[in-house]
Short mmCIF file of C-alpha atoms and ligand atoms in Angstrom, two decimals:
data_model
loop_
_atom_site.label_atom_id
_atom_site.label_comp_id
_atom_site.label_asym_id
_atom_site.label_seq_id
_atom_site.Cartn_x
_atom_site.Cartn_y
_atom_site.Cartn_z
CA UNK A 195 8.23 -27.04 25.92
CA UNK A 196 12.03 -27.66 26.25
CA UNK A 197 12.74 -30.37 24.48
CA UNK A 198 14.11 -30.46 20.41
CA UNK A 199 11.44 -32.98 19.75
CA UNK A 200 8.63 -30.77 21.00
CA UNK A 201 10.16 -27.63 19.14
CA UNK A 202 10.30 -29.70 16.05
CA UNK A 203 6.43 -30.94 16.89
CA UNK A 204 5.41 -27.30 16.96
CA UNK A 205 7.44 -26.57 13.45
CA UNK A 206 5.73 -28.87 12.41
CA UNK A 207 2.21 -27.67 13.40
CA UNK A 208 3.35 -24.11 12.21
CA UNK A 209 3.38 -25.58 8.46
CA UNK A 210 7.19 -25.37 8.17
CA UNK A 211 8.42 -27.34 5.47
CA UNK A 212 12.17 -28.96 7.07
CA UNK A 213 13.54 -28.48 10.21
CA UNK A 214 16.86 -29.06 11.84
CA UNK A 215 18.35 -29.08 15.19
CA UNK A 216 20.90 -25.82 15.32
CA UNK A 217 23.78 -26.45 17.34
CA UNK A 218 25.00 -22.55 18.04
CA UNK A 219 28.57 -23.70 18.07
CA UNK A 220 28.08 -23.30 13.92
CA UNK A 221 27.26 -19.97 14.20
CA UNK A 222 29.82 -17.14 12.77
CA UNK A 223 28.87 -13.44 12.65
CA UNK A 224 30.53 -12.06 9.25
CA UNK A 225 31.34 -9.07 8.41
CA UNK A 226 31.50 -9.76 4.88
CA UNK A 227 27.98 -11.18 5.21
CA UNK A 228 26.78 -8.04 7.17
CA UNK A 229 28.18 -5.65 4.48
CA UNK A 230 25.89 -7.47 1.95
CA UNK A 231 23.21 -5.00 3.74
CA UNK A 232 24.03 -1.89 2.11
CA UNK A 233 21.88 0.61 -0.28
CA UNK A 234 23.39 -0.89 -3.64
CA UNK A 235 22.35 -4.28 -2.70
CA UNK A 236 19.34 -4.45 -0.87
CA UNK A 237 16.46 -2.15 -0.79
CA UNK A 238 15.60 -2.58 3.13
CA UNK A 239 18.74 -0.74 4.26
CA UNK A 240 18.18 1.92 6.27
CA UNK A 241 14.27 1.51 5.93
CA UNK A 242 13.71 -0.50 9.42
CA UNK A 243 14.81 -0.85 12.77
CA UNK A 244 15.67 -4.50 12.15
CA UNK A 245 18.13 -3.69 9.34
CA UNK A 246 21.39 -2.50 9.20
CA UNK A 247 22.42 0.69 10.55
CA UNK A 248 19.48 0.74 12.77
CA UNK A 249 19.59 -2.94 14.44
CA UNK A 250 22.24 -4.00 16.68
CA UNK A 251 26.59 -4.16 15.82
CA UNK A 252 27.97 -7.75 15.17
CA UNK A 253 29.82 -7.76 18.55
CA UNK A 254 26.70 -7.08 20.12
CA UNK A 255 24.73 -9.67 18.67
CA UNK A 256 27.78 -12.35 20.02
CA UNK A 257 27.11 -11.07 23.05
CA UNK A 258 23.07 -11.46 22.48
CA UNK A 259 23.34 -15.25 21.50
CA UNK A 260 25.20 -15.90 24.86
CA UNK A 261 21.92 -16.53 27.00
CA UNK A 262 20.82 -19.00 24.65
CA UNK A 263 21.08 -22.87 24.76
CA UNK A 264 20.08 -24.63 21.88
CA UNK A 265 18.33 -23.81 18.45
CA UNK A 266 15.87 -24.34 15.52
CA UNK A 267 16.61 -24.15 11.88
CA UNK A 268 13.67 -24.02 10.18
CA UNK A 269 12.08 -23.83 6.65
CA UNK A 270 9.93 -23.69 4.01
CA UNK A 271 9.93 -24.53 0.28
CA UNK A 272 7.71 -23.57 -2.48
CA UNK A 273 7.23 -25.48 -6.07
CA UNK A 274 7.78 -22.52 -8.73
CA UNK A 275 7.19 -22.59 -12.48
CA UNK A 276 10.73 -21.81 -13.14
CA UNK A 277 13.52 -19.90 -11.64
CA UNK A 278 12.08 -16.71 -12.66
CA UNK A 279 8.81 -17.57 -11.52
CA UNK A 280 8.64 -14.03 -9.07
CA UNK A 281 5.07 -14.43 -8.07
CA UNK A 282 6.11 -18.05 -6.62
CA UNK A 283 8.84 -17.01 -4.51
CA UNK A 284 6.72 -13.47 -3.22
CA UNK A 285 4.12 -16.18 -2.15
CA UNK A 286 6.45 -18.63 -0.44
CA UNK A 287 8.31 -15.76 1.40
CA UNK A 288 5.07 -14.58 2.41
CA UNK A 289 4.06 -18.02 3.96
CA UNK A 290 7.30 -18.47 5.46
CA UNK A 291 6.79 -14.98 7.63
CA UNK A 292 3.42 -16.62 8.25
CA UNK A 293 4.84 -19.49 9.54
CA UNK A 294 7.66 -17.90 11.46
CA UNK A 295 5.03 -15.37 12.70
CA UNK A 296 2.94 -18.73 14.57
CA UNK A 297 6.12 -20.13 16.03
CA UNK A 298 7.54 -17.13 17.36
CA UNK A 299 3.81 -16.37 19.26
CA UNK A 300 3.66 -20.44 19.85
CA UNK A 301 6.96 -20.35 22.31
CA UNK A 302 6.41 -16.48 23.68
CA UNK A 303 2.90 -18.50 25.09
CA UNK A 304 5.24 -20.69 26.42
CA UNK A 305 7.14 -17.99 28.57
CA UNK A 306 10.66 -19.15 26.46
CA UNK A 307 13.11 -17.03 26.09
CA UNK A 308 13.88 -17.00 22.49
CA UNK A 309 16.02 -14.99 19.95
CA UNK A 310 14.23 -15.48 16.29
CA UNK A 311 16.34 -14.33 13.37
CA UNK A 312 13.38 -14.04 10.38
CA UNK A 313 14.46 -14.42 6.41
CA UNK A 314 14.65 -10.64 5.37
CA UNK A 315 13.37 -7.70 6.88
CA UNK A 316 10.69 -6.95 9.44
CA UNK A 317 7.40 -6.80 8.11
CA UNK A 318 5.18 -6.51 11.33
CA UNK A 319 3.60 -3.48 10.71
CA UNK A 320 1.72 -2.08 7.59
CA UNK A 321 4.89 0.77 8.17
CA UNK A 322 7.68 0.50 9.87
CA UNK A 323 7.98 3.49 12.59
CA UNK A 324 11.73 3.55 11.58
CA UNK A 325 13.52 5.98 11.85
CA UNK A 326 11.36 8.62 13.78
CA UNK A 327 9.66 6.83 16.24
CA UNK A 328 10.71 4.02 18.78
CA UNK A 329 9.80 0.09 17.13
CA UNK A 330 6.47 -0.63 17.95
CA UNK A 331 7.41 -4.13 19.28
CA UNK A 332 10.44 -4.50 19.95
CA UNK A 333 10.12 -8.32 21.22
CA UNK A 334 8.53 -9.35 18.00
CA UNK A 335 10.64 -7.56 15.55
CA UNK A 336 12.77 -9.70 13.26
CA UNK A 337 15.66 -9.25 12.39
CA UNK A 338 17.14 -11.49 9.80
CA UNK A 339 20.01 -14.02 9.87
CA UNK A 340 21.55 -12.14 7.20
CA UNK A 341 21.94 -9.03 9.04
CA UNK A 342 23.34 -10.95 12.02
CA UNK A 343 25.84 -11.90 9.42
CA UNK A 344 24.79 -15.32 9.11
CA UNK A 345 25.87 -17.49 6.00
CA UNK A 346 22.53 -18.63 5.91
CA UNK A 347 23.83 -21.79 3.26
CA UNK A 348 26.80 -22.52 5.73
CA UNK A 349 24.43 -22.99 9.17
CA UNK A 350 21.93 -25.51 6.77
CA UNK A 351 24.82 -27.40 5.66
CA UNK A 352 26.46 -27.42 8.82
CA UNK A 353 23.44 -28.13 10.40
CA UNK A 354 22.65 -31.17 8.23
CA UNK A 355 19.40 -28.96 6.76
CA UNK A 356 19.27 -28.81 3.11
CA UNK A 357 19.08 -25.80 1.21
CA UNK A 358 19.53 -25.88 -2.81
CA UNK A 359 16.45 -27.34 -3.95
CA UNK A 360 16.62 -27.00 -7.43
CA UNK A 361 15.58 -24.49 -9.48
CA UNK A 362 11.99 -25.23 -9.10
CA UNK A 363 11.72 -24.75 -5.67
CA UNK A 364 12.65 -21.71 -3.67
CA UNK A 365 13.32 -22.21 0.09
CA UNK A 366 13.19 -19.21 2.82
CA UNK A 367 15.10 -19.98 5.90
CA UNK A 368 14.95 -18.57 9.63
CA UNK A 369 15.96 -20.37 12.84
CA UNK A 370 15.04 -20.05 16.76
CA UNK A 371 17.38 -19.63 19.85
CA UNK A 372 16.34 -21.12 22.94
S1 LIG B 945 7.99 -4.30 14.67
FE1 LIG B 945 7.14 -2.70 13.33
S2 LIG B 945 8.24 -0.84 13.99
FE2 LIG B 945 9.43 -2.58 14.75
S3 LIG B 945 10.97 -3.04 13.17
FE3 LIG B 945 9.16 -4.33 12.75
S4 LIG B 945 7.95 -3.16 11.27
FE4 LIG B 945 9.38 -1.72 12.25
#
């Protein structure tokens, strides 16, 4: 598997809503987009090894991306009742990490080298070992585009994805590095 239309075949097959080639010239590493992950506004801080303080400085994911050629955007988007419809967008996060979950394992079979950046924080294990013992997987963790301080908005646009689907619809968001 190497080229986009066989990564976008295999989105596909994962049950991913949209898709979009990611060019990783589009991709900035905020600060002001990595200080969103702090204890007043966002419950995962500090609980995980894939959040912020635990997973990995902004200059060090820069480096990280380095290795990598090209990229997948890639989505999906639940109806909801209404905007505050919470049990709609619990069960659309919980089929994008699903999805996500079948791509990532689709291209590891596939001996790729990849970089996935999830929507949120890790949830591969029942608990998180954080912070007393090592991750348990440390090649399947995700950590989210947010805490590599990702406008997440900015790449879709950018990347000719959508992403404001109208307030009834909710979409989740992660991408691939290849
Ligand atoms: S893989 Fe498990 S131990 Fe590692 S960050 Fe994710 S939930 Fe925590």
């Amino acid at each position: 598997m190497s080229t986009y239309n066989e990564l976008e075949k295999t989105a596909k097959e994962c049950g991913f809503t949209y898709y979009a080639q990611l060019d990783l010239s589009t991709l900035e590493f905020k600060q002001e987009i990595r200080d969103m992950c702090n204890p007043d506004k966002c419950r995962s801080y500090n609980k995980s090894w894939s959040c912020p303080p635990a997973c990995p400085s902004l200059d060090e994911m820069r480096e990280h991306i380095k290795i990598y050629k090209t990229g997948i955007l890639v989505q999906t988007v639940g109806e909801l009742e209404d905007s505050m419809d919470w049990d709609g967008i619990m069960e659309t996060g919980a089929q994008h990490k699903k999805n996500f979950g079948k791509m990532r394992d689709k291209l590891n079979k596939n001996n790729l080298k990849i970089l996935a950046m999830g929507a949120g924080e890790c949830k591969l294990c029942a608990e998180c070992t954080y912070p007393h013992n090592p991750c348990r997987s440390p090649d399947k963790m995700e950590t989210s585009m947010e805490a590599y301080g990702l406008f997440v908005s900015k790449v879709c646009t950018d990347n000719k994805l959508g992403y404001n689907y109208g307030q009834e619809k909710i979409a989740f968001t992660s991408c691939f590095l290849i």
